[in-house]
Amino acid sequence: MYQVIGRRLLQSIPMLLFISIVCFALIKFAPGDPVQSFVTPNMKPEDVERMRHSLGLDQPNYVQYFLWLKHLLTGDFGYSLVNNRPVLEQIVTRLPATVGLMGASLVIAVILAIPLGMIAALNRNRFVDKLLNLISYVGISIPTFWLSILLIYVFAVQLHLLPSMGMRTIGQDSFLDIVKHAVLPCIVLSFSFLSVYIRYVRSNTIGQLKEDYVQIQYAFGSSKLRILFRHVMKNVLLPIITLLGMSFGDLITGAIITETVFSWPGLGSLGVTAAFGFDYPIIMGITMFSSLMLIVGNLLADILYSVVDPRIKV
Amino acid sequence: MNKTRWKNIYSELKSNKLGYVSIAFLVIFIFAGIFAFLAPYDPNQIVVQDRLQAPSGVHFFGTDDYGRDYFSRALYGGRVSLMVGFLAMIIATGLGTTIGTISGYFGGLLDNMLMRAVDILMSIPAFLIMLILSVYLKPGVGTVILIIGLLTWMNTSRLVRAETLSAKEREFVLYAKVSGQSSFKIIIKHIIPSILPTVIVSATINIASAILMESSLSFLGLGVQQPNSTWGSMLNNAQGYLSDAPHLAIFPGIFILLTVLSFNVLGDIFRVAFEPKLNQR
Amino acid sequence: MRKRTIFTSALIALTLVTSACSKQETAPQASPAGSPAASAAAQSGTPKNGGSLVMAVTTDPEVINPIYAGDRTTLTIDQALFAPLFQINDGKKTFYLADSLTASPDFLTYTLKLKNNLTWHDGQKLTADDVVFTIEKILDEKQHSFLRSSFIIGDKPVQVKKVDDTTVEFKLPQVTAAFEGALVQVFPIPKHIFENEADIEKSDKNNKPVGSGPFKFKEYKQGEYVALDRFDGYFGGKPHLDSVIYRVAKDPNASNLALQNGEINLKLIDPQDYKKINDTGKFTTIPYFEGRLAYMVFNLNIDALKKKEVRQAIAYALDKKQIIEASYTSLDFADPAPSILTPDTLYQAKDINPYNTDVNKAKELLKAAGADKLKLRLAYINSNKAQTSQALYVQQKLKEVGIEVELQPLDSAAFSKKALNKDNKDFDISFGGYIMGFEPDAYKSLYVSTEQYNYSHYSNKDFDTLWNQAAIETDTAKRAELYKKIQQVVADEMTVYPIAYTKSIIAIDKKYDGLKEAVTKPVVMFEDLSKIFIK
């Protein structure tokens, strides 16, 4: 087992390297200039050149790349071109915000999807099933920024029940306060994940219910619920796990629109600002992190797969 | 596509009433797009004095923040949205199917490399690719189609590859190989027809997500530019007017919802119809 | 679990209901028609001490240090953290850290006297040493401050010397009338903090900035907010508010909602949102001139535009009032602009040819120039709402005189790149805007033929000479004449078509007062936040 994990992790290194090269090339070949974001007509060209030089932008691209790589190997992710703060510090500060929000949304979605999906499967083609079906269709068809603004408008502005933006009330540091702020963005994200997961759970459950082992258990007198929890659930979980594993990669960058609308201080909003400003150290840092998460996620999914079903070897 | 498949689709449609509704909506929207030139007003005519009027007999859907007739804009916007969805889907499905079948059929090193390349592309944050591409190419309809197509083909290629792997073990493929047909011919004449269901399902999902993605691109400022409009860009513009002119958000929002929903429903129907074993009555 | 499904379906119903209800809510309220300034006429109540002010900024700040700040957010935060030597508004000088600034009769020496007993936020004394230090660092090439070129006159740096603890002497290598314009940008930084830093911009001392402004740094939560606390030792008197907070809110629609929800108290709003915000009755709205000019510039690299009759024709074809209505919703929010200098700039001439709309004259001029079937490409920044509206209007209006306009919306990076290219032929006309301040010499970088920001690429030796002469002319009457001539030349040549002097609109919760004393200021909203209080 450990050998396999080791081998997979080793294989991921050249992949990460390749990703970094592609990413860097994309940024550098686009006609954008990081210095652009703080140039005004008051500045003379010599001043702009001096700024560019101090940021190391006047060197050829491949030199910039190798310098970045060299620093990376010593754990130095460089400094943001825009505010000169260490990239690693910015990423680490914002990581919990994004992972927390996405993680919570995914967990909520899974926790709700399993029973809801099963209920839909058990009540096939009856009203409950059709209603859940319709709602899940809406969930995968609705633009997220629209839903976000709608929720803010209804719950914050009209009903004054929840805060409309940010991660916390200023000056407060309590966990409860953060949770209150997370409710609306979580609803948006969970709703879209839930809609996808419900469909999988439902169709898998339906498939499982036809299997022989279920009929046998039924014949032995086990209650429907028992069969569900002890046997069916296991097999239903499998594809969900793969889905979750694949979502790992999206954990960091999957919520950029929601983060932007709610001003949630996560990596998504940092990434968008950095991308528009061609702030390549930050973009590279975020890409490295999210690629790593993707690889780890796939690995975890494969491992969990084999744990849940011993027949499957990693 | 043989007779049984058509029968399956038909019977599935009959049982799933939603399917009829979806087809109806799509037909309406497509016709509206084709006949958009019959619109009562010029969709780009700015009449500043008529800003933000509510729906009325004169302006069926009211006017927007420039005083332009919203109904006409919705018609032309729908045309662009559907076109973007369709063409992006063609790119995504075409590219995905090509790479997927090649990778799955030939296997070995080629397969490995292609799939690693797909993995790499999927690891780079999507918005970064979106942004770079839209900065590189001029903002506009063509760029949007290209961006969406290039971002969504990877999933299709994975699915197609998986299907190809199992399809190539089928007897008729083995016979064809033995009888000396070229790989190219085999792929086109045998593999693709047998994986067609997956491709079709994939295609409908791709259209749906293309239309959604187009509205996200508008939100980020990378979408279709004025004076052209799409439902996505109209929806994006409407956000600032939620309290004084909600109709600006409601119309494009509902149209996007219905279109995407309809494609998803159809995709499901096709999927179920092509795999009757899974969901029998 | 059922609750969720009911919840979701109820959500949609609720939205329709509440949006319908909200329309009733706002309708009966009388909107203060046509006199937005009236709602800002503050009767200063008795200032209560305490409370906080939350204002919205659209991005995280960059480096919080005034010798580097160029973006709106950082400038706004710096305005509260750091105090300037003096400020100039509408030609009037207000002294902050400085007490007086006198020039020698030959205008080659300026003496600046500081107030007594000035302190930094950490208690250390603020003296002439700090001022000298700041200027020296600005001039230091290794520190790459963009303010450097303001202090280089004729290729030689200004020399600065400490005379005593409260007196600083500047020696100019050459006479220039623009020195005050340079000095007004200086917000001193503390010597005792930065003296041993190799690169001030990269120094981590900027993470806990120490200034001399009315509010001192408390904390910065990335992506969320910057919080400042009251500085009791502020030379202008203890500020009334306890704290000021800058909330990062990227999405303008979401921040409008936050404003209505009370989570944000102060922000800049677009003209399109004015009616909605004003109708709630909860806010004081203050439109004020930003000293900004919105303009359209002709690219003289293009042959078709080399004839000035063509450019004049286009100017006659357009109607500035209509452009303003299309892009700023009403003439309350912008004034039609006859001159390239803004009203707050010295020597702005009032009697320049305004090119009153005359479609027939336009057609004649075009015919005479042999250009009656022109095709022009109009470039603008696609994320700029005002420019988008203006582009649509221009496209529509120029159809009337037979000119076909192709729109080229570009993102700001691509646009800058093309615009700054001296040989650019990718587009024919484009939009722009600038805020240059009260000193007309600052406009040089936009109009002199060899300067970087000469977007029109107009090249005329005599015109350049006018600028150089005006820079060193110390007699105000003669100077005024020179600048008048400059403005008239531009109007006649029509290389730049000035559209409007635009206003910014501040929306602030009604509970705040002292707004007049705080003085509205372009870009940073208020000049002196210490004057604001809660009623």
Tab-separated table of N, CA and C in Angstrom, chain B residues 236-277:
chain	number	residue	atom	x	y	z
B	236	ASN	N	-26.213	39.579	-16.108
B	236	ASN	CA	-25.155	40.216	-15.343
B	236	ASN	C	-25.418	41.708	-15.163
B	237	ASN	N	-25.828	42.366	-16.256
B	237	ASN	CA	-26.121	43.791	-16.170
B	237	ASN	C	-27.280	44.097	-15.240
B	238	ALA	N	-28.178	43.110	-15.136
B	238	ALA	CA	-29.411	43.370	-14.409
B	238	ALA	C	-29.232	43.382	-12.902
B	239	GLN	N	-28.095	42.883	-12.434
B	239	GLN	CA	-27.951	42.700	-10.997
B	239	GLN	C	-28.047	43.977	-10.212
B	240	GLY	N	-27.535	45.073	-10.786
B	240	GLY	CA	-27.556	46.320	-10.044
B	240	GLY	C	-28.948	46.909	-9.917
B	241	TYR	N	-29.897	46.352	-10.655
B	241	TYR	CA	-31.232	46.962	-10.662
B	241	TYR	C	-32.274	46.077	-10.016
B	242	LEU	N	-31.832	45.173	-9.166
B	242	LEU	CA	-32.766	44.227	-8.559
B	242	LEU	C	-33.953	44.897	-7.895
B	243	SER	N	-33.686	46.020	-7.228
B	243	SER	CA	-34.804	46.612	-6.496
B	243	SER	C	-35.655	47.529	-7.354
B	244	ASP	N	-35.039	48.235	-8.334
B	244	ASP	CA	-35.924	49.119	-9.098
B	244	ASP	C	-36.416	48.539	-10.408
B	245	ALA	N	-35.733	47.531	-10.922
B	245	ALA	CA	-36.225	46.963	-12.186
B	245	ALA	C	-35.993	45.462	-12.207
B	246	PRO	N	-36.664	44.728	-11.358
B	246	PRO	CA	-36.417	43.284	-11.265
B	246	PRO	C	-36.662	42.549	-12.581
B	247	HIS	N	-37.490	43.130	-13.447
B	247	HIS	CA	-37.772	42.417	-14.687
B	247	HIS	C	-36.516	42.208	-15.521
B	248	LEU	N	-35.510	43.085	-15.299
B	248	LEU	CA	-34.277	42.945	-16.065
B	248	LEU	C	-33.566	41.635	-15.746
B	249	ALA	N	-33.694	41.200	-14.490
B	249	ALA	CA	-33.029	39.965	-14.097
B	249	ALA	C	-33.917	38.751	-14.323
B	250	ILE	N	-35.204	38.932	-14.144
B	250	ILE	CA	-36.115	37.787	-14.201
B	250	ILE	C	-36.145	37.151	-15.578
B	251	PHE	N	-36.292	37.962	-16.626
B	251	PHE	CA	-36.454	37.364	-17.964
B	251	PHE	C	-35.245	36.543	-18.416
B	252	PRO	N	-34.042	37.148	-18.487
B	252	PRO	CA	-32.918	36.324	-18.939
B	252	PRO	C	-32.644	35.174	-17.990
B	253	GLY	N	-32.830	35.405	-16.689
B	253	GLY	CA	-32.591	34.349	-15.711
B	253	GLY	C	-33.462	33.144	-15.980
B	254	ILE	N	-34.748	33.402	-16.198
B	254	ILE	CA	-35.674	32.291	-16.446
B	254	ILE	C	-35.335	31.600	-17.755
B	255	PHE	N	-34.987	32.379	-18.772
B	255	PHE	CA	-34.669	31.747	-20.060
B	255	PHE	C	-33.445	30.848	-19.949
B	256	ILE	N	-32.411	31.344	-19.264
B	256	ILE	CA	-31.225	30.512	-19.076
B	256	ILE	C	-31.609	29.241	-18.341
B	257	LEU	N	-32.347	29.421	-17.250
B	257	LEU	CA	-32.757	28.288	-16.444
B	257	LEU	C	-33.492	27.258	-17.283
B	258	LEU	N	-34.501	27.723	-18.045
B	258	LEU	CA	-35.306	26.796	-18.833
B	258	LEU	C	-34.476	26.100	-19.902
B	259	THR	N	-33.615	26.849	-20.577
B	259	THR	CA	-32.809	26.235	-21.637
B	259	THR	C	-31.865	25.191	-21.071
B	260	VAL	N	-31.124	25.597	-20.051
B	260	VAL	CA	-30.166	24.655	-19.467
B	260	VAL	C	-30.890	23.440	-18.903
B	261	LEU	N	-31.994	23.700	-18.223
B	261	LEU	CA	-32.799	22.628	-17.668
B	261	LEU	C	-33.229	21.668	-18.763
B	262	SER	N	-33.747	22.228	-19.863
B	262	SER	CA	-34.249	21.381	-20.938
B	262	SER	C	-33.152	20.503	-21.496
B	263	PHE	N	-31.972	21.078	-21.710
B	263	PHE	CA	-30.874	20.265	-22.243
B	263	PHE	C	-30.487	19.177	-21.257
B	264	ASN	N	-30.472	19.515	-19.973
B	264	ASN	CA	-30.133	18.505	-18.979
B	264	ASN	C	-31.155	17.381	-18.970
B	265	VAL	N	-32.423	17.749	-19.048
B	265	VAL	CA	-33.483	16.734	-19.051
B	265	VAL	C	-33.322	15.817	-20.261
B	266	LEU	N	-33.100	16.445	-21.435
B	266	LEU	CA	-32.926	15.637	-22.640
B	266	LEU	C	-31.732	14.713	-22.510
B	267	GLY	N	-30.643	15.280	-21.940
B	267	GLY	CA	-29.446	14.463	-21.764
B	267	GLY	C	-29.744	13.247	-20.917
B	268	ASP	N	-30.517	13.468	-19.861
B	268	ASP	CA	-30.887	12.360	-18.999
B	268	ASP	C	-31.723	11.334	-19.740
B	269	ILE	N	-32.667	11.840	-20.514
B	269	ILE	CA	-33.541	10.923	-21.250
B	269	ILE	C	-32.731	10.073	-22.208
B	270	PHE	N	-31.802	10.696	-22.902
B	270	PHE	CA	-30.958	9.931	-23.814
B	270	PHE	C	-30.163	8.887	-23.054
B	271	ARG	N	-29.612	9.321	-21.920
B	271	ARG	CA	-28.779	8.406	-21.157
B	271	ARG	C	-29.578	7.190	-20.719
B	272	VAL	N	-30.746	7.462	-20.162
B	272	VAL	CA	-31.587	6.362	-19.700
B	272	VAL	C	-32.021	5.482	-20.865
B	273	ALA	N	-32.373	6.130	-21.976
B	273	ALA	CA	-32.836	5.360	-23.126
B	273	ALA	C	-31.744	4.455	-23.666
B	274	PHE	N	-30.496	4.904	-23.608
B	274	PHE	CA	-29.424	4.100	-24.189
B	274	PHE	C	-28.958	3.005	-23.261
B	275	GLU	N	-29.339	3.098	-21.991
B	275	GLU	CA	-28.910	2.035	-21.087
B	275	GLU	C	-30.095	1.510	-20.319
B	276	PRO	N	-30.944	0.813	-20.995
B	276	PRO	CA	-32.187	0.389	-20.374
B	276	PRO	C	-31.974	-0.543	-19.191
B	277	LYS	N	-30.827	-1.236	-19.173
B	277	LYS	CA	-30.626	-2.190	-18.076
B	277	LYS	C	-30.677	-1.493	-16.728
